[in-house]
PDB file of C-alpha atoms in Angstrom:
ATOM      1  CA  GLU A 158    -103.256   9.680 -28.579  1.00 65.00           C
ATOM      2  CA  LYS A 159    -106.241  11.631 -27.230  1.00 68.00           C
ATOM      3  CA  TRP A 160    -108.207  10.915 -30.145  1.00 67.00           C
ATOM      4  CA  THR A 161    -107.109   7.341 -30.449  1.00 74.00           C
ATOM      5  CA  GLN A 162    -108.248   7.263 -26.805  1.00 77.00           C
ATOM      6  CA  GLU A 163    -111.685   8.728 -27.616  1.00 79.00           C
ATOM      7  CA  LYS A 164    -111.793   6.691 -30.603  1.00 83.00           C
ATOM      8  CA  ASP A 165    -111.467   3.913 -28.544  1.00 87.00           C
ATOM      9  CA  ALA A 166    -113.979   5.352 -26.073  1.00 90.00           C
ATOM     10  CA  CYS A 167    -116.782   5.845 -28.003  1.00 87.00           C
ATOM     11  CA  ARG A 168    -116.451   2.018 -29.475  1.00 90.00           C
ATOM     12  CA  ASP A 169    -116.532   0.534 -25.915  1.00 93.00           C
ATOM     13  CA  TRP A 170    -119.585   3.315 -25.655  1.00 94.00           C
ATOM     14  CA  MET A 171    -121.427   0.696 -28.346  1.00 94.00           C
ATOM     15  CA  ASN A 172    -120.869  -1.961 -26.636  1.00 93.00           C
ATOM     16  CA  ALA A 173    -121.810  -0.443 -22.959  1.00 95.00           C
ATOM     17  CA  ARG A 174    -125.338   1.058 -25.396  1.00 95.00           C
ATOM     18  CA  ILE A 175    -126.173  -2.712 -26.101  1.00 96.00           C
ATOM     19  CA  LEU A 176    -126.589  -3.443 -22.214  1.00 96.00           C
ATOM     20  CA  TYR A 177    -127.956  -0.428 -21.820  1.00 96.00           C
ATOM     21  CA  HIS A 178    -130.784  -0.978 -24.387  1.00 96.00           C
ATOM     22  CA  SER A 179    -131.412  -4.205 -23.458  1.00 97.00           C
ATOM     23  CA  GLY A 180    -132.323  -3.541 -19.553  1.00 96.00           C
ATOM     24  CA  ALA A 181    -129.112  -4.820 -18.124  1.00 97.00           C
ATOM     25  CA  TYR A 182    -128.773  -1.408 -16.191  1.00 97.00           C
ATOM     26  CA  GLU A 183    -126.105  -2.530 -13.433  1.00 97.00           C
ATOM     27  CA  ALA A 184    -123.996  -3.953 -16.367  1.00 97.00           C
ATOM     28  CA  ALA A 185    -124.211  -1.039 -18.394  1.00 97.00           C
ATOM     29  CA  ASN A 186    -123.366   1.315 -15.070  1.00 97.00           C
ATOM     30  CA  ARG A 187    -120.060  -0.625 -14.638  1.00 97.00           C
ATOM     31  CA  ALA A 188    -119.378  -0.109 -18.072  1.00 96.00           C
ATOM     32  CA  TYR A 189    -119.944   3.702 -18.251  1.00 97.00           C
ATOM     33  CA  GLU A 190    -118.510   3.934 -15.072  1.00 97.00           C
ATOM     34  CA  LYS A 191    -114.985   3.038 -16.711  1.00 95.00           C
ATOM     35  CA  LEU A 192    -115.825   5.348 -19.847  1.00 95.00           C
ATOM     36  CA  TYR A 193    -116.930   7.982 -17.949  1.00 95.00           C
ATOM     37  CA  PRO A 194    -113.640   9.766 -17.883  1.00 92.00           C
ATOM     38  CA  SER A 195    -113.162   9.765 -21.224  1.00 91.00           C
ATOM     39  CA  LEU A 196    -116.568  10.675 -22.377  1.00 93.00           C
ATOM     40  CA  ARG A 197    -117.802  12.717 -19.573  1.00 93.00           C
ATOM     41  CA  ASN A 198    -118.112  16.252 -21.850  1.00 93.00           C
ATOM     42  CA  LYS A 199    -120.627  14.038 -24.289  1.00 94.00           C
ATOM     43  CA  GLY A 200    -124.311  14.623 -23.734  1.00 95.00           C
ATOM     44  CA  THR A 201    -125.572  11.857 -25.160  1.00 95.00           C
ATOM     45  CA  PHE A 202    -123.611   9.511 -23.118  1.00 96.00           C
ATOM     46  CA  LEU A 203    -124.128  11.643 -20.255  1.00 97.00           C
ATOM     47  CA  PHE A 204    -127.840  10.761 -20.917  1.00 97.00           C
ATOM     48  CA  GLU A 205    -127.505   7.104 -21.181  1.00 96.00           C
ATOM     49  CA  TYR A 206    -125.282   6.780 -18.046  1.00 97.00           C
ATOM     50  CA  GLY A 207    -127.718   8.861 -15.994  1.00 97.00           C
ATOM     51  CA  HIS A 208    -131.129   7.288 -17.151  1.00 97.00           C
ATOM     52  CA  SER A 209    -129.043   3.823 -16.851  1.00 97.00           C
ATOM     53  CA  LEU A 210    -128.280   4.868 -12.597  1.00 97.00           C
ATOM     54  CA  HIS A 211    -131.862   6.025 -12.570  1.00 95.00           C
ATOM     55  CA  LYS A 212    -133.379   2.846 -13.944  1.00 96.00           C
ATOM     56  CA  SER A 213    -131.093   0.702 -11.093  1.00 95.00           C
ATOM     57  CA  GLY A 214    -132.454   3.158  -8.551  1.00 94.00           C
ATOM     58  CA  ARG A 215    -128.792   4.867  -7.977  1.00 95.00           C
ATOM     59  CA  TYR A 216    -131.244   8.263  -7.506  1.00 93.00           C
ATOM     60  CA  ASP A 217    -128.358  10.639  -6.006  1.00 91.00           C
ATOM     61  CA  GLU A 218    -125.810   9.401  -8.664  1.00 94.00           C
ATOM     62  CA  SER A 219    -128.475   9.594 -11.247  1.00 94.00           C
ATOM     63  CA  PHE A 220    -129.156  13.222 -10.810  1.00 92.00           C
ATOM     64  CA  GLU A 221    -125.496  14.150 -10.848  1.00 94.00           C
ATOM     65  CA  CYS A 222    -124.754  12.732 -14.154  1.00 96.00           C
ATOM     66  CA  LEU A 223    -127.885  14.112 -15.524  1.00 96.00           C
ATOM     67  CA  ASP A 224    -127.127  17.700 -14.127  1.00 95.00           C
ATOM     68  CA  ARG A 225    -123.702  17.574 -15.687  1.00 96.00           C
ATOM     69  CA  ALA A 226    -125.668  16.139 -19.286  1.00 97.00           C
ATOM     70  CA  ARG A 227    -127.914  19.574 -18.946  1.00 95.00           C
ATOM     71  CA  LEU A 228    -124.613  21.313 -19.894  1.00 95.00           C
ATOM     72  CA  TYR A 229    -123.932  19.316 -23.022  1.00 96.00           C
ATOM     73  CA  SER A 230    -127.317  18.595 -24.367  1.00 95.00           C
ATOM     74  CA  ASN A 231    -131.002  20.391 -24.728  1.00 93.00           C
ATOM     75  CA  ASP A 232    -133.238  16.952 -24.692  1.00 94.00           C
ATOM     76  CA  PRO A 233    -136.154  17.799 -22.557  1.00 95.00           C
ATOM     77  CA  MET A 234    -136.218  14.116 -21.459  1.00 96.00           C
ATOM     78  CA  ILE A 235    -133.100  15.178 -18.968  1.00 97.00           C
ATOM     79  CA  LEU A 236    -135.114  17.177 -17.086  1.00 97.00           C
ATOM     80  CA  ASN A 237    -137.798  14.528 -16.932  1.00 97.00           C
ATOM     81  CA  ILE A 238    -135.673  12.073 -15.521  1.00 96.00           C
ATOM     82  CA  LEU A 239    -134.272  14.579 -13.046  1.00 96.00           C
ATOM     83  CA  GLY A 240    -137.377  15.224 -12.126  1.00 96.00           C
ATOM     84  CA  ARG A 241    -138.395  11.850 -11.770  1.00 94.00           C
ATOM     85  CA  SER A 242    -135.317  11.026  -9.657  1.00 92.00           C
ATOM     86  CA  ALA A 243    -136.261  14.021  -7.866  1.00 94.00           C
ATOM     87  CA  GLN A 244    -139.572  12.976  -6.689  1.00 95.00           C
ATOM     88  CA  GLU A 245    -137.956   9.219  -6.122  1.00 92.00           C
ATOM     89  CA  SER A 246    -135.847  10.680  -3.309  1.00 92.00           C
ATOM     90  CA  GLY A 247    -138.984  12.894  -1.657  1.00 95.00           C
ATOM     91  CA  GLU A 248    -137.613  15.910  -3.027  1.00 96.00           C
ATOM     92  CA  TYR A 249    -140.803  17.324  -4.986  1.00 98.00           C
ATOM     93  CA  GLU A 250    -140.297  20.981  -5.202  1.00 98.00           C
ATOM     94  CA  LYS A 251    -137.355  20.088  -6.889  1.00 97.00           C
ATOM     95  CA  ALA A 252    -138.956  17.515  -9.046  1.00 97.00           C
ATOM     96  CA  GLU A 253    -141.759  20.272 -10.100  1.00 98.00           C
ATOM     97  CA  MET A 254    -138.847  22.819 -11.108  1.00 98.00           C
ATOM     98  CA  TYR A 255    -137.665  20.286 -13.264  1.00 97.00           C
ATOM     99  CA  LEU A 256    -140.791  19.086 -14.683  1.00 98.00           C
ATOM    100  CA  LEU A 257    -142.281  22.525 -15.478  1.00 98.00           C
ATOM    101  CA  ARG A 258    -139.123  23.437 -17.416  1.00 97.00           C
ATOM    102  CA  SER A 259    -139.230  20.492 -19.325  1.00 97.00           C
ATOM    103  CA  THR A 260    -142.935  21.932 -20.320  1.00 96.00           C
ATOM    104  CA  ARG A 261    -141.375  25.138 -20.994  1.00 95.00           C
ATOM    105  CA  ARG A 262    -139.116  23.632 -23.445  1.00 94.00           C
ATOM    106  CA  LEU A 263    -141.128  21.500 -25.538  1.00 89.00           C
ATOM    107  CA  PRO A 264    -144.699  22.904 -24.543  1.00 87.00           C
ATOM    108  CA  GLU A 265    -146.370  20.287 -27.175  1.00 89.00           C
ATOM    109  CA  ARG A 266    -144.847  16.897 -25.271  1.00 93.00           C
ATOM    110  CA  VAL A 267    -147.522  15.349 -23.353  1.00 95.00           C
ATOM    111  CA  TYR A 268    -144.893  13.522 -21.281  1.00 96.00           C
ATOM    112  CA  PRO A 269    -143.441  16.088 -19.133  1.00 97.00           C
ATOM    113  CA  HIS A 270    -147.334  17.075 -18.148  1.00 97.00           C
ATOM    114  CA  TYR A 271    -147.980  13.323 -17.461  1.00 98.00           C
ATOM    115  CA  LEU A 272    -145.087  12.956 -15.064  1.00 98.00           C
ATOM    116  CA  LEU A 273    -146.984  16.144 -13.153  1.00 98.00           C
ATOM    117  CA  VAL A 274    -149.923  14.331 -12.865  1.00 98.00           C
ATOM    118  CA  LYS A 275    -147.854  12.169 -10.765  1.00 98.00           C
ATOM    119  CA  LEU A 276    -145.980  14.049  -8.968  1.00 98.00           C
ATOM    120  CA  TYR A 277    -149.288  16.152  -7.932  1.00 98.00           C
ATOM    121  CA  ALA A 278    -151.447  12.604  -7.182  1.00 97.00           C
ATOM    122  CA  GLU A 279    -148.443  11.797  -4.788  1.00 96.00           C
ATOM    123  CA  PRO A 280    -150.025  11.614  -1.386  1.00 95.00           C
ATOM    124  CA  GLU A 281    -147.070  13.876   0.344  1.00 96.00           C
ATOM    125  CA  TYR A 282    -147.108  17.112  -2.506  1.00 97.00           C
ATOM    126  CA  PHE A 283    -150.817  16.537  -3.388  1.00 96.00           C
ATOM    127  CA  ASP A 284    -152.327  19.570  -5.310  1.00 96.00           C
ATOM    128  CA  ARG A 285    -155.808  19.089  -6.253  1.00 95.00           C
ATOM    129  CA  VAL A 286    -155.765  22.147  -8.350  1.00 96.00           C
ATOM    130  CA  LYS A 287    -152.440  21.488 -10.467  1.00 97.00           C
ATOM    131  CA  LEU A 288    -153.417  17.662 -10.825  1.00 97.00           C
ATOM    132  CA  ILE A 289    -156.754  18.996 -12.520  1.00 96.00           C
ATOM    133  CA  ARG A 290    -154.977  21.238 -14.367  1.00 96.00           C
ATOM    134  CA  GLU A 291    -151.969  18.964 -15.886  1.00 97.00           C
ATOM    135  CA  ALA A 292    -154.915  15.969 -16.510  1.00 97.00           C
ATOM    136  CA  GLU A 293    -156.848  18.070 -18.702  1.00 96.00           C
ATOM    137  CA  TYR A 294    -153.491  18.796 -21.015  1.00 96.00           C
ATOM    138  CA  VAL A 295    -152.558  15.276 -20.781  1.00 96.00           C
ATOM    139  CA  LEU A 296    -156.354  14.259 -21.748  1.00 96.00           C
ATOM    140  CA  ASN A 297    -157.095  16.922 -24.202  1.00 95.00           C
ATOM    141  CA  ALA A 298    -154.006  17.806 -26.048  1.00 94.00           C
ATOM    142  CA  GLU A 299    -153.690  16.949 -29.403  1.00 91.00           C
ATOM    143  CA  PRO A 300    -150.158  15.067 -30.093  1.00 86.00           C
ATOM    144  CA  LYS A 301    -148.434  14.565 -33.547  1.00 83.00           C
ATOM    145  CA  VAL A 302    -148.940  11.531 -33.420  1.00 83.00           C
ATOM    146  CA  ASN A 303    -151.554   9.267 -31.704  1.00 84.00           C
ATOM    147  CA  SER A 304    -149.687   6.552 -29.702  1.00 93.00           C
ATOM    148  CA  THR A 305    -150.026   3.438 -27.619  1.00 95.00           C
ATOM    149  CA  ALA A 306    -148.107   5.568 -25.427  1.00 95.00           C
ATOM    150  CA  ILE A 307    -150.018   8.955 -25.240  1.00 95.00           C
ATOM    151  CA  ARG A 308    -153.111   6.267 -24.954  1.00 96.00           C
ATOM    152  CA  GLU A 309    -151.790   4.590 -21.845  1.00 97.00           C
ATOM    153  CA  MET A 310    -150.999   7.584 -20.344  1.00 97.00           C
ATOM    154  CA  ARG A 311    -154.372   8.826 -20.450  1.00 96.00           C
ATOM    155  CA  GLN A 312    -155.760   6.122 -19.424  1.00 97.00           C
ATOM    156  CA  GLU A 313    -153.728   6.151 -15.778  1.00 97.00           C
ATOM    157  CA  VAL A 314    -154.255   9.684 -15.632  1.00 97.00           C
ATOM    158  CA  LYS A 315    -158.389   8.815 -15.761  1.00 96.00           C
ATOM    159  CA  LYS A 316    -157.184   6.128 -12.721  1.00 96.00           C
ATOM    160  CA  ILE A 317    -155.478   8.456 -10.668  1.00 96.00           C
ATOM    161  CA  LEU A 318    -158.049  10.946 -11.182  1.00 96.00           C
ATOM    162  CA  GLU A 319    -161.028   8.052 -10.419  1.00 94.00           C
ATOM    163  CA  ASP A 320    -158.684   7.510  -7.034  1.00 92.00           C
ATOM    164  CA  LYS A 321    -158.436  10.918  -6.078  1.00 91.00           C
ATOM    165  CA  LYS A 322    -162.457  11.114  -6.515  1.00 89.00           C
ATOM    166  CA  LEU A 323    -162.050  14.163  -9.310  1.00 85.00           C
ATOM    167  CA  TRP A 324    -163.700  11.983 -12.238  1.00 73.00           C
ATOM    168  CA  LYS A 325    -166.471   9.964 -12.961  1.00 66.00           C
ATOM    169  CA  ASN A 326    -166.105   7.515 -15.718  1.00 59.00           C
TER     170      ASN A 326
END
């Protein structure tokens, strides 16, 4: 019976994923909430649910779900979203802790460094030295694949530096 319940929950999860991937986060949240009792030990499920909650602005719930996901997955995106949720909630030190952890988990990734630039640029948490250090990383790192996302992050970092009068174009 337990196997049948889990099989049914996984089937329903596939339907919820369609909502999640299409950006219908509120509908996805309702579907994930129903599935949570059956899938609360699945890292990928918890990541999706937590990310969907984050996208809906439900940062405290997102944090709880993603914190649990860390027990079942080493995906650094969990740490990135935990950091973003903490930042959105005004918990800047906690955000920094999670984002720095993410940079240590996969040091060659540019994205967590980009998130740190945005964190250090926050008026309430502005840190010129750390901002410049992370910006230099984003602007100079050699990514495995040069993508549109990397170019957009670099453009935004340059704009942040210009706005803070730390970069001359």
